[in-house]
Coordinates of C-alpha atoms in Angstrom, one line a residue:
M1 CA 25.2 -18.0 -39.1
L2 CA 22.3 -18.7 -36.8
P3 CA 23.6 -20.6 -33.7
F4 CA 22.5 -24.2 -33.9
D5 CA 22.1 -27.2 -31.5
L6 CA 21.8 -30.7 -32.9
S7 CA 20.4 -32.2 -29.7
L8 CA 16.9 -32.9 -31.0
Y9 CA 16.6 -32.6 -34.8
L10 CA 13.1 -33.0 -36.3
V11 CA 12.8 -34.1 -39.9
T12 CA 9.3 -33.6 -41.2
D13 CA 7.0 -36.0 -43.0
R14 CA 3.4 -34.9 -43.4
S15 CA 2.2 -38.4 -44.2
L16 CA 3.0 -39.4 -40.6
S17 CA 1.2 -36.5 -38.9
L18 CA -2.0 -38.4 -38.1
G19 CA -4.1 -35.9 -40.0
R20 CA -2.7 -32.8 -38.3
T21 CA -1.2 -29.9 -40.1
L22 CA 2.5 -29.6 -40.3
S23 CA 2.4 -26.3 -38.4
E24 CA 0.5 -27.9 -35.5
V25 CA 3.0 -30.7 -35.1
V26 CA 6.1 -28.6 -35.6
E27 CA 5.1 -25.9 -33.3
A28 CA 4.2 -28.4 -30.6
A29 CA 7.5 -30.2 -31.1
V30 CA 9.5 -27.0 -30.8
K31 CA 7.7 -26.0 -27.6
G32 CA 8.6 -29.5 -26.3
G33 CA 12.3 -29.0 -27.0
V34 CA 13.1 -29.6 -30.7
T35 CA 16.3 -27.7 -31.5
M36 CA 16.3 -27.9 -35.3
V37 CA 13.8 -28.6 -38.0
Q38 CA 14.4 -30.0 -41.4
L39 CA 11.7 -29.6 -44.0
R40 CA 11.7 -32.9 -45.9
E41 CA 8.7 -33.3 -48.2
K42 CA 9.3 -35.5 -51.2
D43 CA 5.7 -35.6 -52.5
C44 CA 4.9 -32.0 -53.3
S45 CA 5.4 -29.5 -56.1
G46 CA 8.1 -26.8 -56.1
K47 CA 5.4 -24.2 -55.4
E48 CA 3.9 -26.2 -52.5
F49 CA 7.4 -26.9 -51.0
Y50 CA 8.2 -23.2 -51.2
E51 CA 5.0 -22.2 -49.5
L52 CA 5.6 -24.8 -46.8
A53 CA 9.1 -23.5 -46.3
M54 CA 7.9 -19.9 -45.9
L55 CA 5.3 -21.0 -43.5
M56 CA 7.9 -22.9 -41.4
K57 CA 10.3 -20.0 -41.5
T58 CA 7.7 -17.7 -40.1
L59 CA 6.7 -20.2 -37.5
L60 CA 10.2 -21.0 -36.3
K61 CA 11.7 -17.5 -36.3
P62 CA 10.3 -16.4 -32.8
Y63 CA 11.7 -19.6 -31.3
K64 CA 15.2 -19.1 -32.9
V65 CA 15.1 -22.6 -34.2
P66 CA 16.9 -23.0 -37.5
L67 CA 15.0 -24.1 -40.6
I68 CA 17.0 -26.6 -42.7
I69 CA 15.7 -27.6 -46.2
N70 CA 16.3 -31.2 -47.3
D71 CA 18.0 -31.5 -50.7
R72 CA 16.3 -28.6 -52.5
L73 CA 18.9 -25.9 -53.0
D74 CA 16.4 -23.9 -55.1
I75 CA 13.9 -23.8 -52.2
A76 CA 16.5 -23.0 -49.6
L77 CA 17.7 -20.1 -51.7
A78 CA 14.2 -18.9 -52.6
C79 CA 13.0 -18.8 -49.0
D80 CA 16.4 -17.7 -47.5
A81 CA 16.3 -20.7 -45.2
D82 CA 18.9 -21.0 -42.4
G83 CA 20.5 -24.0 -44.1
L84 CA 20.4 -27.0 -46.4
H85 CA 20.9 -30.7 -45.8
I86 CA 22.3 -32.8 -48.7
G87 CA 23.0 -36.4 -49.3
Q88 CA 25.8 -38.2 -51.2
D89 CA 23.8 -38.1 -54.4
D90 CA 22.7 -34.5 -54.3
I91 CA 24.3 -31.4 -55.7
P92 CA 28.0 -31.4 -54.8
Y93 CA 28.9 -29.7 -51.5
P94 CA 31.3 -27.1 -53.0
I95 CA 28.5 -25.8 -55.3
V96 CA 26.0 -25.7 -52.4
R97 CA 28.4 -23.7 -50.2
K98 CA 29.2 -21.3 -53.1
L99 CA 25.6 -20.6 -53.7
M100 CA 24.3 -20.6 -50.1
G101 CA 27.2 -18.6 -48.7
K102 CA 29.4 -19.0 -45.7
D103 CA 26.7 -17.9 -43.2
K104 CA 24.3 -20.8 -43.9
I105 CA 24.2 -24.1 -42.1
I106 CA 25.0 -27.0 -44.4
G107 CA 24.7 -30.6 -43.3
L108 CA 25.9 -33.7 -45.2
S109 CA 24.7 -37.3 -44.8
V110 CA 27.5 -39.9 -44.4
E111 CA 26.8 -43.6 -44.8
N112 CA 30.2 -45.1 -44.2
I113 CA 33.8 -44.4 -43.2
E114 CA 34.8 -43.3 -46.7
D115 CA 32.1 -40.6 -46.7
T116 CA 33.2 -39.4 -43.3
I117 CA 36.9 -39.1 -44.4
E118 CA 35.8 -37.2 -47.5
A119 CA 33.6 -34.9 -45.3
N120 CA 36.6 -34.1 -43.1
N121 CA 38.0 -32.3 -46.2
L122 CA 34.9 -30.1 -46.4
D123 CA 33.8 -27.2 -44.2
V124 CA 30.4 -28.6 -43.7
D125 CA 28.7 -27.6 -40.4
Y126 CA 27.6 -31.0 -39.3
I127 CA 27.2 -34.6 -40.6
G128 CA 24.1 -36.8 -40.5
I129 CA 25.1 -40.4 -39.7
S130 CA 22.6 -42.3 -41.8
P131 CA 21.0 -44.7 -41.1
V132 CA 21.9 -45.8 -37.6
F133 CA 19.1 -48.4 -37.5
S134 CA 16.9 -49.6 -40.4
T135 CA 13.8 -47.6 -40.8
L136 CA 10.6 -47.6 -42.8
T137 CA 10.5 -43.8 -43.0
K138 CA 13.3 -43.6 -45.5
T139 CA 13.8 -46.6 -47.8
D140 CA 16.5 -45.3 -50.1
T141 CA 19.3 -45.5 -47.6
A142 CA 22.4 -47.7 -47.2
S143 CA 22.7 -50.6 -44.8
A144 CA 22.2 -49.8 -41.1
L145 CA 25.4 -48.7 -39.4
G146 CA 24.4 -49.7 -35.9
L147 CA 26.0 -48.3 -32.8
D148 CA 29.5 -49.5 -33.7
G149 CA 29.2 -47.6 -36.9
V150 CA 28.3 -44.5 -35.0
K151 CA 31.2 -44.9 -32.7
E152 CA 33.7 -45.3 -35.6
I153 CA 32.3 -42.4 -37.5
T154 CA 32.2 -40.0 -34.6
R155 CA 35.8 -41.1 -33.6
I156 CA 37.2 -40.0 -37.0
S157 CA 34.9 -37.1 -37.9
K158 CA 36.0 -33.6 -37.2
H159 CA 32.4 -32.3 -37.5
P160 CA 29.5 -32.3 -35.1
S161 CA 27.2 -35.2 -35.8
V162 CA 23.5 -36.2 -35.6
G163 CA 22.3 -39.8 -35.9
I164 CA 19.3 -40.6 -38.0
G165 CA 17.3 -43.7 -38.8
G166 CA 15.0 -45.7 -36.5
I167 CA 15.7 -43.6 -33.4
N168 CA 13.1 -43.3 -30.6
Q169 CA 12.9 -43.1 -26.8
S170 CA 14.2 -46.7 -26.4
N171 CA 17.5 -46.1 -28.1
A172 CA 18.1 -42.4 -28.1
K173 CA 20.6 -42.5 -25.2
D174 CA 22.6 -45.2 -27.0
I175 CA 23.2 -42.8 -29.9
I176 CA 24.6 -40.1 -27.7
H177 CA 26.7 -42.5 -25.7
A178 CA 28.1 -43.8 -29.0
G179 CA 29.4 -40.3 -29.7
A180 CA 26.8 -38.3 -31.6
D181 CA 26.0 -34.8 -30.6
G182 CA 22.2 -35.3 -31.2
I183 CA 19.5 -37.4 -32.6
S184 CA 17.3 -36.9 -35.6
V185 CA 13.8 -38.3 -35.6
V186 CA 10.8 -38.4 -37.8
S187 CA 8.0 -40.7 -36.7
A188 CA 8.9 -40.6 -33.0
I189 CA 7.6 -37.0 -33.0
M190 CA 5.5 -36.7 -36.2
S191 CA 3.3 -39.7 -35.3
A192 CA 3.2 -39.1 -31.6
N193 CA -0.2 -38.6 -30.0
D194 CA 1.3 -35.6 -28.2
P195 CA 4.3 -34.2 -30.2
S196 CA 5.2 -31.7 -27.5
L197 CA 5.4 -34.4 -24.8
A198 CA 7.3 -36.7 -27.2
A199 CA 9.8 -34.0 -27.9
S200 CA 10.2 -33.1 -24.2
E201 CA 10.9 -36.7 -23.3
L202 CA 13.4 -37.2 -26.1
R203 CA 15.2 -33.9 -25.2
K204 CA 15.4 -35.0 -21.6
I205 CA 17.0 -38.3 -22.6
V206 CA 19.5 -36.5 -24.8
N207 CA 20.4 -34.0 -22.2
E208 CA 20.8 -36.6 -19.5
S209 CA 22.9 -38.8 -21.8
K210 CA 25.2 -35.9 -22.7
N211 CA 25.8 -35.2 -19.0
K212 CA 26.9 -38.8 -18.5
K213 CA 29.3 -38.8 -21.4

């Protein structure tokens, strides 16, 4: 398994890239300090998703930043991605692990305490605490957990965790102080005028917050 660091986890959304190519934004973000990239593109065909995944894999390899595919097990297998992130309504985890193999990174979204307890019985590599705050980026999520929810979930979870949902420079430190190992962002980097600078500033906040834990 490729070593991974949840500190600053970028989830892509081309619709938020201000007209720039996905490669432009992702490479700038990685240079700025992004530690993981999840390719999440809901509005494209299987062929286009596969081509984007291969492009991202080639781009990220020199930086040793893992490429995680969102939801699409077929795409993850086809491009031999570093991992897959699944939600509660996606293909069941045991099937994903069986098909992906033990050397791939598999993340699972948890939306409440019950999900977290169930995840403790699985050998997932990390959990995504979703959503921490309400967000316009992803509208099909459960109610916002808030910082208290993050504290409770990280207290009982045996897995590393990353918070996602409405996270930006103003609240990033709060997520880490609440117990998460990293933050996952979409618009805070994808829509930034300078994705590299935005990533650098977020990574600095995360690192400093971890040192004060």
